[in-house]
Coordinates of C-alpha atoms and ligand atoms in Angstrom, one line a residue:
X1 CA 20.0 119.2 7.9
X2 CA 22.8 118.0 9.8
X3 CA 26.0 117.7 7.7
X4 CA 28.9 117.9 10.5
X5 CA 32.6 116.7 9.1
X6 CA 32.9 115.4 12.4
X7 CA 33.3 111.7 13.4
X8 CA 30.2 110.4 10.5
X9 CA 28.4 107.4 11.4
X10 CA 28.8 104.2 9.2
X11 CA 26.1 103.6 6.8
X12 CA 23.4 101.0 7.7
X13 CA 24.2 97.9 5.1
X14 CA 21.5 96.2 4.2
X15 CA 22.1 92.2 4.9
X16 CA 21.4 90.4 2.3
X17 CA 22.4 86.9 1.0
X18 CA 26.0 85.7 1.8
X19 CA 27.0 85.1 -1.8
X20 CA 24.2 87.6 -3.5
X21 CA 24.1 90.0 -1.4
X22 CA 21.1 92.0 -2.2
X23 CA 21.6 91.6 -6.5
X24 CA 18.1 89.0 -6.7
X25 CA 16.2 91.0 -4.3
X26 CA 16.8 94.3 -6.9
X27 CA 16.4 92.0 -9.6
X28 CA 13.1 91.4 -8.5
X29 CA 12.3 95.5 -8.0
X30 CA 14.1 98.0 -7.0
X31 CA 10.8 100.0 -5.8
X32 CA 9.9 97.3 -3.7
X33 CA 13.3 96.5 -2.6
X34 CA 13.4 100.4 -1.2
X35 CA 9.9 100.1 0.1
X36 CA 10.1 97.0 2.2
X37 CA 13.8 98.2 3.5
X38 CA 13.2 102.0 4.4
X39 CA 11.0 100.5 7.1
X40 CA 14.1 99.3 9.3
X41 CA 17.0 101.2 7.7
X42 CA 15.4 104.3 7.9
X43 CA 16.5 106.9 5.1
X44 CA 19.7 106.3 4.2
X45 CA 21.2 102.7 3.5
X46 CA 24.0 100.7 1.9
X47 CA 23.1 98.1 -0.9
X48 CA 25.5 95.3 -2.3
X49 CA 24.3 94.2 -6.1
X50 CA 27.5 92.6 -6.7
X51 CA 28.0 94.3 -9.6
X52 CA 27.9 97.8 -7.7
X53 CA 27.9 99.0 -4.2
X54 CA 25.3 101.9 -4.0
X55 CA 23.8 104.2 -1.1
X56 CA 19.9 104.8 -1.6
X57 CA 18.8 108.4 -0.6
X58 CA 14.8 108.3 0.6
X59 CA 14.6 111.6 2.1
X60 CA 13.4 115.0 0.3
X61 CA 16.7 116.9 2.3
X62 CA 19.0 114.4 1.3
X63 CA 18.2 115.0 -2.5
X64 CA 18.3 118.4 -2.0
X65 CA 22.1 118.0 -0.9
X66 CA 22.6 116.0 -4.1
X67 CA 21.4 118.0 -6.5
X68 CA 21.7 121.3 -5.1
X69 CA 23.7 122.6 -1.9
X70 CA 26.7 120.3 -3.2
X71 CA 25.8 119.3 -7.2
X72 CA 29.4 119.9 -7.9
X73 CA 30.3 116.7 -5.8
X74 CA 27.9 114.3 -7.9
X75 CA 28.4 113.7 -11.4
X76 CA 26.5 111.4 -13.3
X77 CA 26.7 107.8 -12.2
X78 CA 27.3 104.5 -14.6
X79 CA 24.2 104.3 -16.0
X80 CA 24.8 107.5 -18.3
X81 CA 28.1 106.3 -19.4
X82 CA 25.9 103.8 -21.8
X83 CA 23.8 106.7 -22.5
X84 CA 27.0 108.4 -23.5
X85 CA 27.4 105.5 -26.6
X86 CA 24.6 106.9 -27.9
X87 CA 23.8 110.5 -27.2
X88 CA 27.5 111.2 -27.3
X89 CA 28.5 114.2 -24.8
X90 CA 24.7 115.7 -25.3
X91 CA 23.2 118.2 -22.0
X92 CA 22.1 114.8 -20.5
X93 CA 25.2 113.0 -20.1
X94 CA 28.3 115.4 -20.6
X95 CA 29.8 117.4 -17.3
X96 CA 31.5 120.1 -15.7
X97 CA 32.8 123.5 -17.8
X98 CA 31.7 121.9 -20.9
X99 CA 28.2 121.0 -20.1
X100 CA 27.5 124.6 -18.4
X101 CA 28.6 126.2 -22.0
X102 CA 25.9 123.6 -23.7
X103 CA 23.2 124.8 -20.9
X104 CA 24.3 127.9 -21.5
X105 CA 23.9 127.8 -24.9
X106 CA 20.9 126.1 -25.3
X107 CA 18.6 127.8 -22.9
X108 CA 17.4 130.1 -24.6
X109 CA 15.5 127.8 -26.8
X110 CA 13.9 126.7 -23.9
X111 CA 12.4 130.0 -23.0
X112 CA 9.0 130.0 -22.9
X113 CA 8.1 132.6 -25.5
X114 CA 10.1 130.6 -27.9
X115 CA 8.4 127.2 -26.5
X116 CA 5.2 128.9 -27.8
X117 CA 5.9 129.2 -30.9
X118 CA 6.2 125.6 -31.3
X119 CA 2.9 124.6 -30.0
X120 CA 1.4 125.3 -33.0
X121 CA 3.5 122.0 -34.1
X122 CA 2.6 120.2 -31.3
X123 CA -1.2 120.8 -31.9
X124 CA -1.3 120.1 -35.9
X125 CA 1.0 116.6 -35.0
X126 CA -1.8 116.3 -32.1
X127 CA -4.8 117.3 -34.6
X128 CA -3.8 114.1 -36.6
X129 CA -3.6 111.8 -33.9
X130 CA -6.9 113.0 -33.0
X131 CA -8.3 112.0 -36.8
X132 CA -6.6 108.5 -36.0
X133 CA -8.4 108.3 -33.0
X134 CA -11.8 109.0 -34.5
X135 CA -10.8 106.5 -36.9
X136 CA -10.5 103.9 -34.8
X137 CA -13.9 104.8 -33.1
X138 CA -15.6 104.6 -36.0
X139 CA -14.5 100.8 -36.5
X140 CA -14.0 100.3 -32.9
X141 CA -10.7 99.2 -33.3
X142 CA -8.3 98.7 -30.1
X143 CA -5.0 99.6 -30.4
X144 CA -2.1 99.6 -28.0
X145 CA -2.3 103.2 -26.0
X146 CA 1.5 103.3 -25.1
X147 CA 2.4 102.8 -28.9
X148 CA 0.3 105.3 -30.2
X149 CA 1.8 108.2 -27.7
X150 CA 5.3 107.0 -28.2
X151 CA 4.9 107.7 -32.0
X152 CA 3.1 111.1 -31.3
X153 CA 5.3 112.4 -28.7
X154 CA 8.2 111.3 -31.3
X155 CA 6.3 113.2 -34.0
X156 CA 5.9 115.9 -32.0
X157 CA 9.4 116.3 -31.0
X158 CA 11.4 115.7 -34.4
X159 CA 8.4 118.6 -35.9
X160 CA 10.1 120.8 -32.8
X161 CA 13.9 120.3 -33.3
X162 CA 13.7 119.5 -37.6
X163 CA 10.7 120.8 -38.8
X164 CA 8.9 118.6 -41.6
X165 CA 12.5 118.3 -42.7
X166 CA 12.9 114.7 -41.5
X167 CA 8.6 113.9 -42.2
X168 CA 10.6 111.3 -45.0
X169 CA 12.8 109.1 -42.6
X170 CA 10.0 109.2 -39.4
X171 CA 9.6 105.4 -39.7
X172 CA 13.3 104.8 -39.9
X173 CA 13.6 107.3 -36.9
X174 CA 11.0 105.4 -34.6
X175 CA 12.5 101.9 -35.4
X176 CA 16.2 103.0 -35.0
X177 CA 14.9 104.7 -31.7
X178 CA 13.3 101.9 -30.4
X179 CA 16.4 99.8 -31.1
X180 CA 19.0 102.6 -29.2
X181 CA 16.3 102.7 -26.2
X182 CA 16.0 99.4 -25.8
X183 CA 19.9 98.6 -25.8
X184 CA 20.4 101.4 -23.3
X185 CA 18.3 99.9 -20.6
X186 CA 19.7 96.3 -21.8
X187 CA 23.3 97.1 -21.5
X188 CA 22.8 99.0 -17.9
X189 CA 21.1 96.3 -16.6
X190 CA 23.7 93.7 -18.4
X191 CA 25.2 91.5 -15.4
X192 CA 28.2 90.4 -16.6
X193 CA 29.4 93.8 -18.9
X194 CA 30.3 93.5 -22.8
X195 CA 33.3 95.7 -24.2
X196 CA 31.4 96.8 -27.5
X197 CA 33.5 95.4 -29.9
X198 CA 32.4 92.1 -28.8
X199 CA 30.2 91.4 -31.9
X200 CA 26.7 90.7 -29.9
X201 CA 23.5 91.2 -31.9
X202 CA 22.7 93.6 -29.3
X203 CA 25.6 95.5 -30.2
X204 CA 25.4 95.3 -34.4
X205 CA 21.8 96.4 -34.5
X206 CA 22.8 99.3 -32.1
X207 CA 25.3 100.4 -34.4
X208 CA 23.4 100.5 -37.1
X209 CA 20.4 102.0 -35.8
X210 CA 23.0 104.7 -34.3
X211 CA 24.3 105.2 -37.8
X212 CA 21.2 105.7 -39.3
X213 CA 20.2 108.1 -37.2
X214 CA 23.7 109.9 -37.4
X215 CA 23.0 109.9 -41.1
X216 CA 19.6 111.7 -40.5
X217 CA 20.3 114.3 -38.5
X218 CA 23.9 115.1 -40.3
X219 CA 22.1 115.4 -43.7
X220 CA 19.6 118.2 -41.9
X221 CA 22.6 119.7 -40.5
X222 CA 24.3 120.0 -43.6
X223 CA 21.9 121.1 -45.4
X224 CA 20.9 123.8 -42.6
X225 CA 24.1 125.0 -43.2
X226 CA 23.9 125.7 -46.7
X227 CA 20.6 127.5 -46.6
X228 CA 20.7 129.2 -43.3
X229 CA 18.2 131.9 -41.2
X230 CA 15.1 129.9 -43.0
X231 CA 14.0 127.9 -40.5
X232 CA 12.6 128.8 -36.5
X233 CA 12.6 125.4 -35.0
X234 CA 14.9 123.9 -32.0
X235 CA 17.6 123.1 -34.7
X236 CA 18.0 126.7 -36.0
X237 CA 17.8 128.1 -32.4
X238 CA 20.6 125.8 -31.4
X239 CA 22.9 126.7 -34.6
X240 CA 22.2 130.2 -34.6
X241 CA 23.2 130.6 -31.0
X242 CA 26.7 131.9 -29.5
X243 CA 28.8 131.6 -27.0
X244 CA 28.9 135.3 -25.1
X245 CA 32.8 135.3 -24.1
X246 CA 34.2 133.7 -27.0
X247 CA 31.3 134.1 -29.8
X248 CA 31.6 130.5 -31.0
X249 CA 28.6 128.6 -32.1
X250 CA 28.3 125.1 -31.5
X251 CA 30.3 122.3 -34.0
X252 CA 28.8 119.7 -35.9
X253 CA 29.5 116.9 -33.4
X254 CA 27.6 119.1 -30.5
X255 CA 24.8 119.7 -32.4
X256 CA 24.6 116.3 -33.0
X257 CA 24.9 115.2 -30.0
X258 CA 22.3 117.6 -28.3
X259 CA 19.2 117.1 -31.0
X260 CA 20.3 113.3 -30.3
X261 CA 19.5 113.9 -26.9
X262 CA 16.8 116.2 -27.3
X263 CA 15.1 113.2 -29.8
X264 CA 15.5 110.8 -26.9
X265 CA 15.0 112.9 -23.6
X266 CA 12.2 115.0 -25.3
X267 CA 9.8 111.8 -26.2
X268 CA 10.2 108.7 -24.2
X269 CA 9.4 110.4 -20.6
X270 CA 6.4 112.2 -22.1
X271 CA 4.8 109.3 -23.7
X272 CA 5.2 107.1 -20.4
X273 CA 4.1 109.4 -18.3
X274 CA 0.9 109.9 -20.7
X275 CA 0.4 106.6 -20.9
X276 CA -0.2 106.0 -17.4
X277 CA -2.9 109.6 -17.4
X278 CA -4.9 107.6 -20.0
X279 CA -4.7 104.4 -17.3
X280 CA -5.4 106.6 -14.4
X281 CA -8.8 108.5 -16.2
X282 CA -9.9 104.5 -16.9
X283 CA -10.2 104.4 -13.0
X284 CA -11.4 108.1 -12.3
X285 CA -14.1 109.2 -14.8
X286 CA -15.0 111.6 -12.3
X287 CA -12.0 113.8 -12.9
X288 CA -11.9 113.3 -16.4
X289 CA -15.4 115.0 -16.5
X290 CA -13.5 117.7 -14.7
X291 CA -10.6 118.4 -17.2
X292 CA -13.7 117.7 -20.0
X293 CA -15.7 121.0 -18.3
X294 CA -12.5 123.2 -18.3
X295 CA -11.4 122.7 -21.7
X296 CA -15.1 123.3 -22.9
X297 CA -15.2 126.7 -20.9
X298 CA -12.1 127.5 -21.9
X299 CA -11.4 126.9 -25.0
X300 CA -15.3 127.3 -25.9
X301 CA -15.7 125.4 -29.6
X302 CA -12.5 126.7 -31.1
X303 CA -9.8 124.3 -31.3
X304 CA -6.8 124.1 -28.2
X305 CA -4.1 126.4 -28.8
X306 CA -1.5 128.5 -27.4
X307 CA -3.4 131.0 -25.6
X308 CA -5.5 128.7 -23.5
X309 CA -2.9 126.6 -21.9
X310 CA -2.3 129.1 -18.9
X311 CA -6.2 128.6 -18.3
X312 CA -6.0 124.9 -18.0
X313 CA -5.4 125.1 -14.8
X314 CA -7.6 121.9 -13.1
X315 CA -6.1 120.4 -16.3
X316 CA -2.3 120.8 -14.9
X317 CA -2.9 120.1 -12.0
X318 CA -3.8 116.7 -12.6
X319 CA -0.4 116.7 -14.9
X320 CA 1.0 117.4 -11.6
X321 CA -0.1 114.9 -9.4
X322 CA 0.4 112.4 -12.2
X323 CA 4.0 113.2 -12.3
X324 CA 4.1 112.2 -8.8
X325 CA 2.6 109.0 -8.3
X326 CA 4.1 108.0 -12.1
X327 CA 7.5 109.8 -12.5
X328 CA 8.5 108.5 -15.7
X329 CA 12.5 109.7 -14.2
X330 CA 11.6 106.8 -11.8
X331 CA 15.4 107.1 -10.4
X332 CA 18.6 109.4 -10.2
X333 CA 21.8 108.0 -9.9
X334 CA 24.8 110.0 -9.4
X335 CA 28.4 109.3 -7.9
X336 CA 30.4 111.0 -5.0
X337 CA 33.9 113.0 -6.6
X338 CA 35.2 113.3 -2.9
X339 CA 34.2 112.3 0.9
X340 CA 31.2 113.7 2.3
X341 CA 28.5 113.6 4.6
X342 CA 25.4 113.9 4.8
X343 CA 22.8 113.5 7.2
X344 CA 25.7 112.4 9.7
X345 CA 26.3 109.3 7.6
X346 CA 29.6 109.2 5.9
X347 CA 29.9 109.1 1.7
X348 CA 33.0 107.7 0.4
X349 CA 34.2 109.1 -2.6
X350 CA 33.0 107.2 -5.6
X351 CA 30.1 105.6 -4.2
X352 CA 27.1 105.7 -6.4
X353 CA 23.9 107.5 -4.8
X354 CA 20.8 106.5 -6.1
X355 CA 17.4 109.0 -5.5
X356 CA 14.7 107.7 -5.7
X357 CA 11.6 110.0 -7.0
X358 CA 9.2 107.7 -6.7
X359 CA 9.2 106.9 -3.1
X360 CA 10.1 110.1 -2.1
X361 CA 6.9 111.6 -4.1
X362 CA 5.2 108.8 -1.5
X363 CA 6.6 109.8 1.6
X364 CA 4.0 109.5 4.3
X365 CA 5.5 111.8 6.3
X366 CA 5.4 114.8 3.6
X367 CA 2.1 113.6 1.7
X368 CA -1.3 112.8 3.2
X369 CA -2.8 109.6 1.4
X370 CA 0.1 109.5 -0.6
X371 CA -1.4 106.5 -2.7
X372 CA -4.6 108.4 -4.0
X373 CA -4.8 110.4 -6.8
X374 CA -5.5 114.0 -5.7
X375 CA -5.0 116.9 -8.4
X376 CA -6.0 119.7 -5.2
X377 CA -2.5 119.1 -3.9
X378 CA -1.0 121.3 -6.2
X379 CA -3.0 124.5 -5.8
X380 CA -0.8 127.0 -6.3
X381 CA -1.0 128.0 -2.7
X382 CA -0.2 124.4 -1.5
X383 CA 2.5 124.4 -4.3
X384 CA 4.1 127.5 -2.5
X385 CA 4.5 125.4 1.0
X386 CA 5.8 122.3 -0.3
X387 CA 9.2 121.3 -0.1
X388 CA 10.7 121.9 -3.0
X389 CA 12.7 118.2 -3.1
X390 CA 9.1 116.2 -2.0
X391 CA 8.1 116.6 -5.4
X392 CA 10.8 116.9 -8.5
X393 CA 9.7 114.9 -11.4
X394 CA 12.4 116.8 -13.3
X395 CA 15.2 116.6 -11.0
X396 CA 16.7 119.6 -9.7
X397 CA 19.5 122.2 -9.1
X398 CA 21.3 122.8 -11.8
X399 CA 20.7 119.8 -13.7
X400 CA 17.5 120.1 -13.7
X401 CA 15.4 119.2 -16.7
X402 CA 15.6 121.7 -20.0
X403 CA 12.7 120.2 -21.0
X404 CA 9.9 120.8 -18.2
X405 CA 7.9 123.8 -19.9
X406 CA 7.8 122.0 -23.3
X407 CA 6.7 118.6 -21.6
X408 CA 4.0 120.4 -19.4
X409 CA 2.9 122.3 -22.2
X410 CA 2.7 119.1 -24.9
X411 CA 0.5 117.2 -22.0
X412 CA -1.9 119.7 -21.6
X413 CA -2.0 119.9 -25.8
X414 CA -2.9 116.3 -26.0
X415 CA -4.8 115.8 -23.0
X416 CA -7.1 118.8 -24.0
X417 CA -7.4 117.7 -27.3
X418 CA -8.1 114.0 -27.0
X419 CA -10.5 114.6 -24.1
X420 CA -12.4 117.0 -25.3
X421 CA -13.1 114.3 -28.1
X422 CA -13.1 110.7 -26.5
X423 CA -13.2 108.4 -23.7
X424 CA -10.6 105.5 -23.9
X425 CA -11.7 102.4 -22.6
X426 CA -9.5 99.2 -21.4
X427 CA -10.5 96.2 -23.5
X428 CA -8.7 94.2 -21.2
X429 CA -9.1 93.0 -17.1
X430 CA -5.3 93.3 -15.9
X431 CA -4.2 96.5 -14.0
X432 CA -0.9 97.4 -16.2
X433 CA 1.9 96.8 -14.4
X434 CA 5.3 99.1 -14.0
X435 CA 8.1 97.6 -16.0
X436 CA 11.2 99.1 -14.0
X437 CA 13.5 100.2 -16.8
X438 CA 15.4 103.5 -17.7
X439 CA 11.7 105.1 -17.4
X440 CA 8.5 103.8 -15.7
X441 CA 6.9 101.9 -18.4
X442 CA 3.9 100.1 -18.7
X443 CA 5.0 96.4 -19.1
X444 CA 3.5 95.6 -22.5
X445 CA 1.5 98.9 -23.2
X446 CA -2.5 99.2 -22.5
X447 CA -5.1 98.1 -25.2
X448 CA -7.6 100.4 -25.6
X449 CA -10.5 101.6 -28.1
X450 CA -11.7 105.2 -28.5
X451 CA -15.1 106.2 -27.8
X452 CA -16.6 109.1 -29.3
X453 CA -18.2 111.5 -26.8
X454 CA -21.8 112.4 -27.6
Ligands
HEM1 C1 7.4 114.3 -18.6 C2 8.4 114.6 -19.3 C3 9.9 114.6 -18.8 C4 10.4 114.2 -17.6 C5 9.7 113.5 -16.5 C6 11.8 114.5 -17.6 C7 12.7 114.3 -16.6 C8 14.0 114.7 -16.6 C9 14.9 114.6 -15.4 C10 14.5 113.9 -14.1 C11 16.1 115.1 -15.8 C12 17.3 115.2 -14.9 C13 18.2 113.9 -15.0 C14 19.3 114.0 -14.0 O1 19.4 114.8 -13.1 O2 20.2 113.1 -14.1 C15 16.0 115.5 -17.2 C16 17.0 116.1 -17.9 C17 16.9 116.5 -19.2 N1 15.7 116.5 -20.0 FE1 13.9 115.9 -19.3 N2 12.1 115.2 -18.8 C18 10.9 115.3 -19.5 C19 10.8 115.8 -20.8 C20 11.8 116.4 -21.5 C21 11.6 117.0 -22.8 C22 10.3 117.2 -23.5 C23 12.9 117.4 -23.2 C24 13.3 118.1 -24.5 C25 12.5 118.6 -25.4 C26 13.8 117.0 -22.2 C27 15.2 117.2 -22.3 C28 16.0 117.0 -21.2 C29 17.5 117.3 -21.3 C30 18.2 117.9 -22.5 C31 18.0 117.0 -20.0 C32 19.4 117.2 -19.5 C33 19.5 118.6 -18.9 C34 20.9 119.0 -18.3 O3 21.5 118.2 -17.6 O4 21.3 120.1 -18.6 N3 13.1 116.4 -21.2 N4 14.7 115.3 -17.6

């Protein structure tokens, strides 16, 4: 890549309106936006939204400059400063020495040995799903598909981090969750901006669903504290764990903060990206045959566990290439500390950078077909030759996602398990449509009934 200091080129701007600049066309869709424009600005451009001036990255190099060869010149850009109000300075939205002590810190409850030990939580939460689902097949009831998986991967995650010890407050959890979530994308999106002591409704209910959530997770930690070394869940990893220099274990306020984060990063992506496999298998029975015939040779009549995941290999693959066409992380933002250059171009400092996974993941140029749905891309041999920034669903460098092993891992849990079981069936006509936000959503969910396999 070229990245000469010497005499950078201007960035392409992107004409627009001559009082709106290009603000209605994003409105409208950012994906499309980048779509239609990367045809005559090429790979690198300059957008005006009025409310910020941003340079859009659409090339797999490019990214790799961002998030690796010079990550220390990129921090997080605006839209994680509402994050912030929310999950505090958690691994997702704090920086520099600090955040590398977190990462640090909480890596090792990431491993994957330790990861397995919480499948077994991820199947029983799974398990009941399942007996929901049968449920509804037996009184063929539809139900809306997106829902469902945001309340199990929510299950799933708060079983992971606190054990049954929050099993009490789950229904308080989900509603104050869905509240926080959907002020996050509200307030990053808000035209004009709101200081957050102006007294909006948007802002009270936020406060109080952060408050009750604070409550939650402070009672567990206070009572974890009292009666320590009895539990083995993400919690008790992440207060058990020290620092190696200075031997300190993480405060109150960051532990908060990081099972905040953990609550929100660990269950939103998951369930999006889910919702869009059980769309996509509505449209391709024949590879849902395929995952069928590998789970029954593999896992043979006894129930999905542990052991089998490694073996589910067709079974990831389509994880894989579902990542790509449906990256719940739709789009990275991140902001310039100093000058720089980068494939000639010049970067001011401060200028926000915004990546784009989901059109690089459709670059003709580094994907064949790149519209169609093709698990065999990610053989392991084919994974081996691919460049590593055509395809990062989790980010990359440094930042990348703590989460990856434990996401890929519940997938393959609840894609084994339901399929092994059902088919799900749309009840109605309209393709689902991509609702831009924070993640990929499916604009009002999918409706959809079980049916039982025979
Ligand atoms: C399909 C599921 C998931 C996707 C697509 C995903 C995607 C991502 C991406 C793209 C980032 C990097 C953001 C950036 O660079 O600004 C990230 C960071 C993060 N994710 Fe995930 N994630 C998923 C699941 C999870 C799960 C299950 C957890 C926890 C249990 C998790 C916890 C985190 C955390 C804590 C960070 C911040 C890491 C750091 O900066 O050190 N994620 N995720």
């Amino acid at each position: 890549m070229e990245t000469t200091t010497t005499s950078p080129k201007p960035l392409p701007i992107v004409k627009g309106h001559w009082l709106f600049k290009n603000a209605l066309e994003i409105k409208a869709g950012m994906i499309e936006f980048v779509q239609k424009y990367s045809k005559s600005y090429g790979d690198i451009f300059f957008v005006n939204t009025l409310k910020e001036e941003m340079v859009i990255i659409n090339h797999p190099d490019y990214a790799k400059h961002i998030f690796q060869d010079n990550n220390k010149n990129y921090i997080k850009s605006f839209a994680y400063q509402v994050l912030r109000l929310f999950l505090g300075n958690g691994l997702l939205t704090s920086e520099g020495d600090f955040w590398l002590r977190q990462r640090r810190l909480a890596q090792p409850a990431f491993h994957r040995e330790r990861l397995q030990k919480l499948t077994e939580s991820m199947i029983e939460s799974t398990d009941k799903f399942v007996d929901k689902m049968n449920e509804n097949a037996k009184n063929g009831a539809e139900f809306n598909m997106a829902h469902e998986l945001n309340g199990l991967t929510l299950d799933i995650v708060s079983k992971a981090l606190f054990s049954s010890d929050i099993s009490e407050s789950m229904e308080k959890v989900r509603t104050s969750m869905d509240i926080a979530n959907d002020f996050a994308f509200k307030k990053i999106f808000e035209i004009v901006p709101k200081p957050m002591w102006v007294p909006t409704t948007l802002h009270q209910e936020f406060k109080k669903a952060n408050s009750n959530l604070e409550g939650i997770i402070n009672k567990v930690v206070e009572s974890r504290r009292k009666n320590p070394g009895q539990y083995h869940d993400l919690l008790a990893m992440l207060m058990e764990t020290k620092d190696e220099d200075t031997g300190e274990t993480m405060n109150d306020r960051q532990l908060r903060d990081e099972a905040m984060t953990i609550f929100l990063a660990g269950h939103e992506t998951t369930a999006v990206a889910l919702s869009w496999f059980y769309y996509v298998m509505t449209t391709r029975r024949d590879i849902e045959e395929k995952i069928r015939k590998e789970v029954s040779e593999v896992c043979g009549d006894s129930p999905v566990a542990v052991q089998h995941l490694p073996q589910l290999k067709y079974t990831r693959m389509v994880i894989d290439e579902l990542l790509r066409l449906f990256p719940p992380a739709w789009i990275i933002g991140r902001k310039a500390l100093t000058d720089d250059v980068i494939g000639g171009y010049r970067i001011t400092k401060d200028s926000n950078v915004l990546v784009l996974p989901f059109q690089i993941h459709r670059l003709p140029e580094f994907w064949e077909n790149p519209n169609e749905f093709i698990p065999e891309r990610f053989t392991p041999e084919k994974v081996k030759e691919m460049h590593k920034f055509a395809y990062f669903p989790f980010g990359g460098g440094p930042r990348q996602c703590i989460g990856n092993n434990f996401a890929l891992m519940e997938m393959q849990v609840i894609i084994a398990s339901t399929l092994r079981n059902f088919s799900f069936e749309r009840t109605t006509t309209e393709d689902p449509e991509m609702e831009q936000l924070v993640t990929l959503r499916m604009k009002n969910g999918i409706k959809m009934k079980a049916v039982a396999n025979a």
